[in-house]
Amino acid sequence: MKFTEEHEWLEVEGDLVVVGITAHAAEQLGDVVFVELPEVGREVSKDDEVVVIESVKAASDILAPLDGEIVEVNEAIVEDPGKVNEDPEGDAWFFKLKVEDLSELEDMMDEAAYKKFIS
């Protein structure tokens, strides 16, 4: 698993990258009450706003961590946004991205580096 400074996690599944927010981010947001996911098939560039997430504390945008195509979204978190708080680094993933160049993940933080980053 890799991590971004925007508190996203990325997990490689074959030629896809699964993207979600970290437990730290979910904790900072508070109770999530709304999630708007991108359209499947959408081409995104790194740092494009792709997800809107609202909590009792704030509204935030989730940015695309890499260039690619959205190939799947997790409708379960739209129907039950609270899942983001319950299992942010597991079942509450946001979207799957088909990425041309998986080597871009090499520059991202591993878990130890991310823990140091948030401390």
N, CA, C and O atoms as a printed pandas DataFrame, in Angstrom:
     atom_number atom_name residue_name chain_id  residue_number  x_coord  y_coord  z_coord
0              1         N          MET        A               1    0.849   -1.183    0.000
1              2        CA          MET        A               1    0.000    0.000    0.000
2              3         C          MET        A               1    0.892    1.243    0.000
3              4         O          MET        A               1    1.912    1.298    0.687
4              5         N          LYS        A               2    0.480    2.235   -0.789
5              6        CA          LYS        A               2    1.187    3.514   -0.859
6              7         C          LYS        A               2    0.265    4.624   -0.370
7              8         O          LYS        A               2   -0.955    4.464   -0.334
8              9         N          PHE        A               3    0.865    5.751    0.005
9             10        CA          PHE        A               3    0.108    6.857    0.586
10            11         C          PHE        A               3    0.540    8.184   -0.034
11            12         O          PHE        A               3    1.685    8.341   -0.458
12            13         N          THR        A               4   -0.405    9.146   -0.081
13            14        CA          THR        A               4   -0.103   10.473   -0.600
14            15         C          THR        A               4   -0.147   11.492    0.537
15            16         O          THR        A               4   -0.668   11.216    1.617
16            17         N          GLU        A               5    0.405   12.663    0.276
17            18        CA          GLU        A               5    0.349   13.743    1.265
18            19         C          GLU        A               5   -1.074   14.276    1.420
19            20         O          GLU        A               5   -1.365   15.010    2.364
20            21         N          GLU        A               6   -1.951   13.908    0.500
21            22        CA          GLU        A               6   -3.368   14.305    0.585
22            23         C          GLU        A               6   -4.180   13.273    1.376
23            24         O          GLU        A               6   -5.410   13.311    1.371
24            25         N          HIS        A               7   -3.491   12.361    2.047
25            26        CA          HIS        A               7   -4.110   11.356    2.921
26            27         C          HIS        A               7   -4.973   10.345    2.169
27            28         O          HIS        A               7   -6.033    9.927    2.636
28            29         N          GLU        A               8   -4.483    9.969    0.988
29            30        CA          GLU        A               8   -5.115    8.893    0.224
30            31         C          GLU        A               8   -4.221    7.667    0.304
31            32         O          GLU        A               8   -3.001    7.776    0.425
32            33         N          TRP        A               9   -4.848    6.498    0.235
33            34        CA          TRP        A               9   -4.072    5.254    0.112
34            35         C          TRP        A               9   -4.328    4.675   -1.271
35            36         O          TRP        A               9   -5.388    4.866   -1.867
36            37         N          LEU        A              10   -3.314    3.957   -1.761
37            38        CA          LEU        A              10   -3.398    3.332   -3.079
38            39         C          LEU        A              10   -2.923    1.896   -2.963
39            40         O          LEU        A              10   -1.874    1.614   -2.385
40            41         N          GLU        A              11   -3.712    0.995   -3.522
41            42        CA          GLU        A              11   -3.385   -0.431   -3.500
42            43         C          GLU        A              11   -3.453   -0.949   -4.938
43            44         O          GLU        A              11   -4.462   -0.768   -5.619
44            45         N          VAL        A              12   -2.385   -1.589   -5.392
45            46        CA          VAL        A              12   -2.355   -2.116   -6.752
46            47         C          VAL        A              12   -3.091   -3.454   -6.808
47            48         O          VAL        A              12   -2.840   -4.347   -5.998
48            49         N          GLU        A              13   -4.001   -3.579   -7.774
49            50        CA          GLU        A              13   -4.720   -4.832   -8.055
50            51         C          GLU        A              13   -4.552   -5.102   -9.542
51            52         O          GLU        A              13   -5.335   -4.611  -10.355
52            53         N          GLY        A              14   -3.540   -5.877   -9.902
53            54        CA          GLY        A              14   -3.268   -6.129  -11.318
54            55         C          GLY        A              14   -2.807   -4.852  -11.987
55            56         O          GLY        A              14   -1.800   -4.267  -11.588
56            57         N          ASP        A              15   -3.557   -4.404  -13.031
57            58        CA          ASP        A              15   -3.197   -3.141  -13.686
58            59         C          ASP        A              15   -4.068   -1.989  -13.196
59            60         O          ASP        A              15   -4.083   -0.916  -13.799
60            61         N          LEU        A              16   -4.791   -2.213  -12.105
61            62        CA          LEU        A              16   -5.644   -1.178  -11.522
62            63         C          LEU        A              16   -5.058   -0.695  -10.202
63            64         O          LEU        A              16   -4.303   -1.406   -9.540
64            65         N          VAL        A              17   -5.421    0.529   -9.837
65            66        CA          VAL        A              17   -5.043    1.082   -8.543
66            67         C          VAL        A              17   -6.332    1.423   -7.804
67            68         O          VAL        A              17   -7.143    2.212   -8.290
68            69         N          VAL        A              18   -6.517    0.825   -6.628
69            70        CA          VAL        A              18   -7.674    1.110   -5.782
70            71         C          VAL        A              18   -7.307    2.308   -4.912
71            72         O          VAL        A              18   -6.217    2.353   -4.343
72            73         N          VAL        A              19   -8.221    3.286   -4.808
73            74        CA          VAL        A              19   -7.935    4.522   -4.081
74            75         C          VAL        A              19   -8.991    4.755   -3.007
75            76         O          VAL        A              19  -10.187    4.581   -3.241
76            77         N          GLY        A              20   -8.525    5.151   -1.827
77            78        CA          GLY        A              20   -9.416    5.527   -0.735
78            79         C          GLY        A              20   -8.727    6.550    0.141
79            80         O          GLY        A              20   -7.620    6.993   -0.162
80            81         N          ILE        A              21   -9.387    6.930    1.237
81            82        CA          ILE        A              21   -8.741    7.845    2.172
82            83         C          ILE        A              21   -8.265    7.067    3.388
83            84         O          ILE        A              21   -8.798    6.008    3.720
84            85         N          THR        A              22   -7.261    7.609    4.037
85            86        CA          THR        A              22   -6.666    6.929    5.180
86            87         C          THR        A              22   -7.550    7.061    6.421
87            88         O          THR        A              22   -8.450    7.898    6.480
88            89         N          ALA        A              23   -7.269    6.216    7.400
89            90        CA          ALA        A              23   -7.972    6.282    8.680
90            91         C          ALA        A              23   -7.756    7.656    9.318
91            92         O          ALA        A              23   -8.670    8.212    9.928
92            93         N          HIS        A              24   -6.549    8.197    9.177
93            94        CA          HIS        A              24   -6.248    9.532    9.706
94            95         C          HIS        A              24   -7.174   10.574    9.083
95            96         O          HIS        A              24   -7.726   11.417    9.790
96            97         N          ALA        A              25   -7.343   10.519    7.767
97            98        CA          ALA        A              25   -8.213   11.477    7.072
98            99         C          ALA        A              25   -9.662   11.319    7.527
99           100         O          ALA        A              25  -10.354   12.309    7.763
100          101         N          ALA        A              26  -10.118   10.073    7.650
101          102        CA          ALA        A              26  -11.497    9.829    8.071
102          103         C          ALA        A              26  -11.727   10.364    9.486
103          104         O          ALA        A              26  -12.782   10.922    9.788
104          105         N          GLU        A              27  -10.732   10.186   10.338
105          106        CA          GLU        A              27  -10.824   10.681   11.714
106          107         C          GLU        A              27  -10.883   12.211   11.733
107          108         O          GLU        A              27  -11.661   12.794   12.488
108          109         N          GLN        A              28  -10.061   12.857   10.907
109          110        CA          GLN        A              28  -10.041   14.316   10.836
110          111         C          GLN        A              28  -11.366   14.871   10.307
111          112         O          GLN        A              28  -11.819   15.928   10.747
112          113         N          LEU        A              29  -11.987   14.151    9.358
113          114        CA          LEU        A              29  -13.246   14.605    8.778
114          115         C          LEU        A              29  -14.403   14.518    9.766
115          116         O          LEU        A              29  -15.306   15.354    9.742
116          117         N          GLY        A              30  -14.378   13.520   10.626
117          118        CA          GLY        A              30  -15.533   13.266   11.475
118          119         C          GLY        A              30  -16.537   12.409   10.715
119          120         O          GLY        A              30  -16.196   11.785    9.710
120          121         N          ASP        A              31  -17.768   12.382   11.196
121          122        CA          ASP        A              31  -18.781   11.508   10.600
122          123         C          ASP        A              31  -19.103   11.929    9.169
123          124         O          ASP        A              31  -19.581   13.036    8.921
124          125         N          VAL        A              32  -18.830   11.020    8.236
125          126        CA          VAL        A              32  -19.098   11.289    6.820
126          127         C          VAL        A              32  -20.589   11.100    6.549
127          128         O          VAL        A              32  -21.178   10.085    6.921
128          129         N          VAL        A              33  -21.189   12.101    5.890
129          130        CA          VAL        A              33  -22.633   12.068    5.642
130          131         C          VAL        A              33  -22.995   12.041    4.155
131          132         O          VAL        A              33  -24.148   11.790    3.805
132          133         N          PHE        A              34  -22.010   12.299    3.270
133          134        CA          PHE        A              34  -22.300   12.351    1.835
134          135         C          PHE        A              34  -21.023   12.077    1.057
135          136         O          PHE        A              34  -19.955   12.584    1.397
136          137         N          VAL        A              35  -21.146   11.264    0.001
137          138        CA          VAL        A              35  -20.026   11.012   -0.902
138          139         C          VAL        A              35  -20.549   11.080   -2.337
139          140         O          VAL        A              35  -21.544   10.439   -2.677
140          141         N          GLU        A              36  -19.869   11.859   -3.167
141          142        CA          GLU        A              36  -20.182   11.915   -4.602
142          143         C          GLU        A              36  -18.972   11.377   -5.355
143          144         O          GLU        A              36  -17.875   11.927   -5.268
144          145         N          LEU        A              37  -19.188   10.297   -6.092
145          146        CA          LEU        A              37  -18.108    9.624   -6.812
146          147         C          LEU        A              37  -18.086   10.039   -8.276
147          148         O          LEU        A              37  -19.090   10.520   -8.803
148          149         N          PRO        A              38  -16.939    9.854   -8.938
149          150        CA          PRO        A              38  -16.841   10.213  -10.355
150          151         C          PRO        A              38  -17.577    9.209  -11.243
151          152         O          PRO        A              38  -17.936    8.117  -10.802
152          153         N          GLU        A              39  -17.793    9.593  -12.487
153          154        CA          GLU        A              39  -18.404    8.705  -13.474
154          155         C          GLU        A              39  -17.388    7.663  -13.929
155          156         O          GLU        A              39  -16.219    7.975  -14.155
156          157         N          VAL        A              40  -17.853    6.415  -14.060
157          158        CA          VAL        A              40  -17.005    5.373  -14.639
158          159         C          VAL        A              40  -16.708    5.758  -16.090
159          160         O          VAL        A              40  -17.592    6.217  -16.812
160          161         N          GLY        A              41  -15.458    5.566  -16.504
161          162        CA          GLY        A              41  -15.046    5.918  -17.856
162          163         C          GLY        A              41  -14.388    7.282  -17.952
163          164         O          GLY        A              41  -13.829    7.635  -18.990
164          165         N          ARG        A              42  -14.454    8.044  -16.878
165          166        CA          ARG        A              42  -13.861    9.388  -16.883
166          167         C          ARG        A              42  -12.336    9.303  -16.881
167          168         O          ARG        A              42  -11.741    8.584  -16.079
168          169         N          GLU        A              43  -11.722   10.044  -17.786
169          170        CA          GLU        A              43  -10.260   10.177  -17.811
170          171         C          GLU        A              43   -9.887   11.287  -16.837
171          172         O          GLU        A              43  -10.448   12.381  -16.895
172          173         N          VAL        A              44   -8.945   11.011  -15.946
173          174        CA          VAL        A              44   -8.536   12.014  -14.969
174          175         C          VAL        A              44   -7.033   12.243  -15.058
175          176         O          VAL        A              44   -6.271   11.366  -15.464
176          177         N          SER        A              45   -6.636   13.440  -14.668
177          178        CA          SER        A              45   -5.226   13.783  -14.554
178          179         C          SER        A              45   -4.890   13.938  -13.083
179          180         O          SER        A              45   -5.753   14.271  -12.270
180          181         N          LYS        A              46   -3.638   13.696  -12.748
181          182        CA          LYS        A              46   -3.194   13.847  -11.364
182          183         C          LYS        A              46   -3.643   15.207  -10.838
183          184         O          LYS        A              46   -3.505   16.226  -11.514
184          185         N          ASP        A              47   -4.178   15.202   -9.629
185          186        CA          ASP        A              47   -4.656   16.391   -8.919
186          187         C          ASP        A              47   -6.000   16.932   -9.394
187          188         O          ASP        A              47   -6.440   17.974   -8.907
188          189         N          ASP        A              48   -6.676   16.246  -10.342
189          190        CA          ASP        A              48   -8.056   16.610  -10.662
190          191         C          ASP        A              48   -8.934   16.298   -9.449
191          192         O          ASP        A              48   -8.697   15.321   -8.738
192          193         N          GLU        A              49   -9.948   17.135   -9.218
193          194        CA          GLU        A              49  -10.928   16.844   -8.171
194          195         C          GLU        A              49  -11.853   15.752   -8.704
195          196         O          GLU        A              49  -12.508   15.933   -9.730
196          197         N          VAL        A              50  -11.904   14.612   -7.998
197          198        CA          VAL        A              50  -12.704   13.504   -8.521
198          199         C          VAL        A              50  -13.801   13.027   -7.575
199          200         O          VAL        A              50  -14.766   12.403   -8.017
200          201         N          VAL        A              51  -13.670   13.307   -6.292
201          202        CA          VAL        A              51  -14.667   12.881   -5.317
202          203         C          VAL        A              51  -14.994   14.071   -4.421
203          204         O          VAL        A              51  -14.109   14.836   -4.038
204          205         N          VAL        A              52  -16.271   14.216   -4.096
205          206        CA          VAL        A              52  -16.689   15.180   -3.083
206          207         C          VAL        A              52  -17.123   14.374   -1.876
207          208         O          VAL        A              52  -17.913   13.436   -1.985
208          209         N          ILE        A              53  -16.593   14.754   -0.724
209          210        CA          ILE        A              53  -16.956   14.058    0.516
210          211         C          ILE        A              53  -17.360   15.117    1.535
211          212         O          ILE        A              53  -16.653   16.106    1.727
212          213         N          GLU        A              54  -18.502   14.901    2.186
213          214        CA          GLU        A              54  -18.974   15.856    3.184
214          215         C          GLU        A              54  -19.132   15.133    4.502
215          216         O          GLU        A              54  -19.598   13.995    4.568
216          217         N          SER        A              55  -18.730   15.827    5.548
217          218        CA          SER        A              55  -18.887   15.290    6.895
218          219         C          SER        A              55  -19.614   16.326    7.739
219          220         O          SER        A              55  -19.958   17.407    7.261
220          221         N          VAL        A              56  -19.841   15.981    8.994
221          222        CA          VAL        A              56  -20.485   16.942    9.880
222          223         C          VAL        A              56  -19.578   18.146   10.127
223          224         O          VAL        A              56  -20.058   19.205   10.530
224          225         N          LYS        A              57  -18.276   17.997    9.891
225          226        CA          LYS        A              57  -17.318   19.084   10.123
226          227         C          LYS        A              57  -17.011   19.902    8.877
227          228         O          LYS        A              57  -16.849   21.119    8.967
228          229         N          ALA        A              58  -16.926   19.258    7.714
229          230        CA          ALA        A              58  -16.392   19.953    6.536
230          231         C          ALA        A              58  -16.767   19.233    5.246
231          232         O          ALA        A              58  -17.233   18.094    5.253
232          233         N          ALA        A              59  -16.548   19.937    4.145
233          234        CA          ALA        A              59  -16.638   19.323    2.818
234          235         C          ALA        A              59  -15.232   19.314    2.246
235          236         O          ALA        A              59  -14.484   20.279    2.401
236          237         N          SER        A              60  -14.876   18.223    1.586
237          238        CA          SER        A              60  -13.536   18.094    1.024
238          239         C          SER        A              60  -13.620   17.492   -0.366
239          240         O          SER        A              60  -14.566   16.782   -0.707
240          241         N          ASP        A              61  -12.605   17.797   -1.153
241          242        CA          ASP        A              61  -12.460   17.158   -2.456
242          243         C          ASP        A              61  -11.332   16.142   -2.364
243          244         O          ASP        A              61  -10.305   16.394   -1.734
244          245         N          ILE        A              62  -11.530   15.009   -2.989
245          246        CA          ILE        A              62  -10.492   14.001   -3.097
246          247         C          ILE        A              62   -9.904   14.149   -4.497
247          248         O          ILE        A              62  -10.636   14.169   -5.486
248          249         N          LEU        A              63   -8.594   14.250   -4.573
249          250        CA          LEU        A              63   -7.912   14.477   -5.838
250          251         C          LEU        A              63   -7.425   13.172   -6.444
251          252         O          LEU        A              63   -7.109   12.224   -5.725
252          253         N          ALA        A              64   -7.368   13.128   -7.745
253          254        CA          ALA        A              64   -6.801   11.954   -8.424
254          255         C          ALA        A              64   -5.309   11.885   -8.092
255          256         O          ALA        A              64   -4.585   12.858   -8.305
256          257         N          PRO        A              65   -4.845   10.754   -7.577
257          258        CA          PRO        A              65   -3.436   10.642   -7.218
258          259         C          PRO        A              65   -2.524   10.392   -8.420
259          260         O          PRO        A              65   -1.312   10.587   -8.337
260          261         N          LEU        A              66   -3.114    9.962   -9.534
261          262        CA          LEU        A              66   -2.360    9.608  -10.739
262          263         C          LEU        A              66   -3.218    9.909  -11.965
263          264         O          LEU        A              66   -4.429   10.096  -11.847
264          265         N          ASP        A              67   -2.597    9.956  -13.132
265          266        CA          ASP        A              67   -3.347   10.024  -14.388
266          267         C          ASP        A              67   -3.951    8.648  -14.652
267          268         O          ASP        A              67   -3.325    7.626  -14.369
268          269         N          GLY        A              68   -5.159    8.622  -15.192
269          270        CA          GLY        A              68   -5.748    7.336  -15.545
270          271         C          GLY        A              68   -7.220    7.441  -15.868
271          272         O          GLY        A              68   -7.759    8.532  -16.053
272          273         N          GLU        A              69   -7.865    6.281  -15.935
273          274        CA          GLU        A              69   -9.295    6.203  -16.239
274          275         C          GLU        A              69  -10.014    5.552  -15.066
275          276         O          GLU        A              69   -9.592    4.508  -14.568
276          277         N          ILE        A              70  -11.102    6.177  -14.631
277          278        CA          ILE        A              70  -11.936    5.599  -13.577
278          279         C          ILE        A              70  -12.654    4.393  -14.186
279          280         O          ILE        A              70  -13.424    4.544  -15.134
280          281         N          VAL        A              71  -12.406    3.199  -13.644
281          282        CA          VAL        A              71  -13.023    2.003  -14.213
282          283         C          VAL        A              71  -14.070    1.374  -13.287
283          284         O          VAL        A              71  -14.856    0.530  -13.717
284          285         N          GLU        A              72  -14.077    1.783  -12.027
285          286        CA          GLU        A              72  -15.076    1.257  -11.092
286          287         C          GLU        A              72  -15.178    2.225   -9.924
287          288         O          GLU        A              72  -14.186    2.833   -9.523
288          289         N          VAL        A              73  -16.388    2.366   -9.379
289          290        CA          VAL        A              73  -16.600    3.170   -8.179
290          291         C          VAL        A              73  -17.326    2.315   -7.146
291          292         O          VAL        A              73  -17.992    1.339   -7.487
292          293         N          ASN        A              74  -17.188    2.693   -5.891
293          294        CA          ASN        A              74  -17.768    1.935   -4.790
294          295         C          ASN        A              74  -19.108    2.551   -4.389
295          296         O          ASN        A              74  -19.171    3.426   -3.525
296          297         N          GLU        A              75  -20.174    2.078   -5.032
297          298        CA          GLU        A              75  -21.514    2.617   -4.765
298          299         C          GLU        A              75  -21.954    2.400   -3.315
299          300         O          GLU        A              75  -22.818    3.124   -2.821
300          301         N          ALA        A              76  -21.371    1.414   -2.631
301          302        CA          ALA        A              76  -21.759    1.126   -1.246
302          303         C          ALA        A              76  -21.530    2.327   -0.335
303          304         O          ALA        A              76  -22.278    2.525    0.623
304          305         N          ILE        A              77  -20.498    3.137   -0.621
305          306        CA          ILE        A              77  -20.240    4.295    0.243
306          307         C          ILE        A              77  -21.119    5.493   -0.114
307          308         O          ILE        A              77  -21.231    6.436    0.669
308          309         N          VAL        A              78  -21.741    5.460   -1.289
309          310        CA          VAL        A              78  -22.724    6.487   -1.630
310          311         C          VAL        A              78  -24.012    6.191   -0.862
311          312         O          VAL        A              78  -24.643    7.090   -0.305
312          313         N          GLU        A              79  -24.388    4.905   -0.846
313          314        CA          GLU        A              79  -25.601    4.489   -0.150
314          315         C          GLU        A              79  -25.448    4.590    1.363
315          316         O          GLU        A              79  -26.413    4.906    2.059
316          317         N          ASP        A              80  -24.244    4.326    1.885
317          318        CA          ASP        A              80  -23.988    4.377    3.323
318          319         C          ASP        A              80  -22.639    5.058    3.581
319          320         O          ASP        A              80  -21.635    4.381    3.800
320          321         N          PRO        A              81  -22.617    6.408    3.556
321          322        CA          PRO        A              81  -21.363    7.146    3.708
322          323         C          PRO        A              81  -20.621    6.844    5.010
323          324         O          PRO        A              81  -19.405    7.022    5.080
324          325         N          GLY        A              82  -21.326    6.397    6.024
325          326        CA          GLY        A              82  -20.697    6.067    7.304
326          327         C          GLY        A              82  -19.662    4.969    7.200
327          328         O          GLY        A              82  -18.805    4.840    8.074
328          329         N          LYS        A              83  -19.730    4.169    6.134
329          330        CA          LYS        A              83  -18.719    3.114    5.927
330          331         C          LYS        A              83  -17.314    3.708    5.844
331          332         O          LYS        A              83  -16.336    3.053    6.203
332          333         N          VAL        A              84  -17.217    4.961    5.364
333          334        CA          VAL        A              84  -15.907    5.613    5.254
334          335         C          VAL        A              84  -15.268    5.731    6.638
335          336         O          VAL        A              84  -14.052    5.596    6.771
336          337         N          ASN        A              85  -16.072    5.982    7.660
337          338        CA          ASN        A              85  -15.546    6.066    9.020
338          339         C          ASN        A              85  -15.272    4.689    9.610
339          340         O          ASN        A              85  -14.346    4.521   10.404
340          341         N          GLU        A              86  -16.085    3.698    9.217
341          342        CA          GLU        A              86  -15.967    2.356    9.797
342          343         C          GLU        A              86  -14.768    1.585    9.265
343          344         O          GLU        A              86  -14.094    0.892   10.026
344          345         N          ASP        A              87  -14.492    1.695    7.976
345          346        CA          ASP        A              87  -13.417    0.888    7.369
346          347         C          ASP        A              87  -12.752    1.662    6.219
347          348         O          ASP        A              87  -12.811    1.238    5.065
348          349         N          PRO        A              88  -12.114    2.807    6.547
349          350        CA          PRO        A              88  -11.594    3.667    5.476
350          351         C          PRO        A              88  -10.495    3.023    4.635
351          352         O          PRO        A              88  -10.360    3.342    3.454
352          353         N          GLU        A              89   -9.715    2.128    5.221
353          354        CA          GLU        A              89   -8.615    1.532    4.469
354          355         C          GLU        A              89   -8.934    0.104    4.016
355          356         O          GLU        A              89   -8.039   -0.703    3.763
356          357         N          GLY        A              90  -10.233   -0.180    3.923
357          358        CA          GLY        A              90  -10.664   -1.511    3.492
358          359         C          GLY        A              90  -11.860   -1.418    2.562
359          360         O          GLY        A              90  -11.732   -1.016    1.406
360          361         N          ASP        A              91  -13.041   -1.797    3.085
361          362        CA          ASP        A              91  -14.251   -1.859    2.265
362          363         C          ASP        A              91  -14.735   -0.501    1.755
363          364         O          ASP        A              91  -15.542   -0.448    0.827
364          365         N          ALA        A              92  -14.262    0.583    2.339
365          366        CA          ALA        A              92  -14.741    1.913    1.944
366          367         C          ALA        A              92  -13.818    2.594    0.936
367          368         O          ALA        A              92  -13.628    3.809    0.983
368          369         N          TRP        A              93  -13.248    1.808    0.027
369          370        CA          TRP        A              93  -12.470    2.403   -1.073
370          371         C          TRP        A              93  -13.396    3.273   -1.914
371          372         O          TRP        A              93  -14.614    3.094   -1.890
372          373         N          PHE        A              94  -12.813    4.226   -2.665
373          374        CA          PHE        A              94  -13.609    5.184   -3.430
374          375         C          PHE        A              94  -13.744    4.795   -4.892
375          376         O          PHE        A              94  -14.851    4.715   -5.424
376          377         N          PHE        A              95  -12.602    4.553   -5.543
377          378        CA          PHE        A              95  -12.650    4.232   -6.968
378          379         C          PHE        A              95  -11.433    3.411   -7.365
379          380         O          PHE        A              95  -10.438    3.340   -6.644
380          381         N          LYS        A              96  -11.547    2.791   -8.543
381          382        CA          LYS        A              96  -10.437    2.048   -9.127
382          383         C          LYS        A              96  -10.029    2.765  -10.401
383          384         O          LYS        A              96  -10.861    3.165  -11.216
384          385         N          LEU        A              97   -8.723    2.911  -10.543
385          386        CA          LEU        A              97   -8.139    3.691  -11.613
386          387         C          LEU        A              97   -7.273    2.793  -12.478
387          388         O          LEU        A              97   -6.406    2.080  -11.973
388          389         N          LYS        A              98   -7.515    2.830  -13.797
389          390        CA          LYS        A              98   -6.614    2.134  -14.726
390          391         C          LYS        A              98   -5.508    3.114  -15.066
391          392         O          LYS        A              98   -5.754    4.189  -15.613
392          393         N          VAL        A              99   -4.281    2.725  -14.732
393          394        CA          VAL        A              99   -3.128    3.621  -14.835
394          395         C          VAL        A              99   -2.171    3.105  -15.896
395          396         O          VAL        A              99   -1.912    1.905  -15.980
396          397         N          GLU        A             100   -1.648    4.018  -16.706
397          398        CA          GLU        A             100   -0.686    3.638  -17.742
398          399         C          GLU        A             100    0.649    3.196  -17.151
399          400         O          GLU        A             100    1.240    2.209  -17.588
400          401         N          ASP        A             101    1.115    3.947  -16.146
401          402        CA          ASP        A             101    2.465    3.741  -15.646
402          403         C          ASP        A             101    2.457    3.535  -14.130
403          404         O          ASP        A             101    2.458    4.498  -13.364
404          405         N          LEU        A             102    2.449    2.272  -13.710
405          406        CA          LEU        A             102    2.416    1.964  -12.284
406          407         C          LEU        A             102    3.697    2.380  -11.564
407          408         O          LEU        A             102    3.717    2.447  -10.335
408          409         N          SER        A             103    4.760    2.658  -12.306
409          410        CA          SER        A             103    6.016    3.057  -11.659
410          411         C          SER        A             103    5.876    4.405  -10.939
411          412         O          SER        A             103    6.699    4.737  -10.086
412          413         N          GLU        A             104    4.845    5.176  -11.277
413          414        CA          GLU        A             104    4.614    6.456  -10.587
414          415         C          GLU        A             104    4.373    6.254   -9.099
415          416         O          GLU        A             104    4.598    7.168   -8.306
416          417         N          LEU        A             105    3.919    5.069   -8.713
417          418        CA          LEU        A             105    3.669    4.796   -7.297
418          419         C          LEU        A             105    4.960    4.696   -6.486
419          420         O          LEU        A             105    4.943    4.854   -5.265
420          421         N          GLU        A             106    6.068    4.437   -7.158
421          422        CA          GLU        A             106    7.338    4.269   -6.465
422          423         C          GLU        A             106    7.748    5.510   -5.689
423          424         O          GLU        A             106    8.455    5.409   -4.686
424          425         N          ASP        A             107    7.309    6.689   -6.148
425          426        CA          ASP        A             107    7.663    7.939   -5.484
426          427         C          ASP        A             107    6.772    8.250   -4.285
427          428         O          ASP        A             107    7.028    9.210   -3.558
428          429         N          MET        A             108    5.745    7.459   -4.076
429          430        CA          MET        A             108    4.814    7.725   -2.978
430          431         C          MET        A             108    5.302    7.093   -1.685
431          432         O          MET        A             108    6.186    6.236   -1.689
432          433         N          MET        A             109    4.705    7.534   -0.571
433          434        CA          MET        A             109    5.123    7.061    0.741
434          435         C          MET        A             109    4.646    5.638    1.009
435          436         O          MET        A             109    3.552    5.246    0.603
436          437         N          ASP        A             110    5.493    4.869    1.705
437          438        CA          ASP        A             110    5.027    3.595    2.238
438          439         C          ASP        A             110    4.383    3.882    3.600
439          440         O          ASP        A             110    4.327    5.034    4.030
440          441         N          GLU        A             111    3.901    2.836    4.276
441          442        CA          GLU        A             111    3.174    3.049    5.520
442          443         C          GLU        A             111    4.035    3.724    6.586
443          444         O          GLU        A             111    3.562    4.619    7.287
444          445         N          ALA        A             112    5.280    3.308    6.712
445          446        CA          ALA        A             112    6.157    3.898    7.726
446          447         C          ALA        A             112    6.379    5.388    7.461
447          448         O          ALA        A             112    6.348    6.194    8.391
448          449         N          ALA        A             113    6.601    5.753    6.212
449          450        CA          ALA        A             113    6.812    7.159    5.856
450          451         C          ALA        A             113    5.532    7.965    6.095
451          452         O          ALA        A             113    5.596    9.110    6.542
452          453         N          TYR        A             114    4.375    7.374    5.802
453          454        CA          TYR        A             114    3.107    8.083    6.018
454          455         C          TYR        A             114    2.882    8.315    7.507
455          456         O          TYR        A             114    2.471    9.403    7.909
456          457         N          LYS        A             115    3.147    7.302    8.328
457          458        CA          LYS        A             115    2.962    7.467    9.772
458          459         C          LYS        A             115    3.853    8.583   10.311
459          460         O          LYS        A             115    3.444    9.348   11.185
460          461         N          LYS        A             116    5.063    8.668    9.786
461          462        CA          LYS        A             116    5.974    9.746   10.190
462          463         C          LYS        A             116    5.417   11.093    9.719
463          464         O          LYS        A             116    5.491   12.083   10.447
464          465         N          PHE        A             117    4.863   11.132    8.513
465          466        CA          PHE        A             117    4.299   12.347    7.921
466          467         C          PHE        A             117    3.157   12.905    8.778
467          468         O          PHE        A             117    3.052   14.119    8.950
468          469         N          ILE        A             118    2.308   12.033    9.310
469          470        CA          ILE        A             118    1.136   12.522   10.076
470          471         C          ILE        A             118    1.437   12.745   11.550
471          472         O          ILE        A             118    0.604   13.286   12.278
472          473         N          SER        A             119    2.618   12.335   11.996
473          474        CA          SER        A             119    2.916   12.504   13.433
474          475         C          SER        A             119    3.442   13.899   13.742
475          476         O          SER        A             119    3.739   14.205   14.897
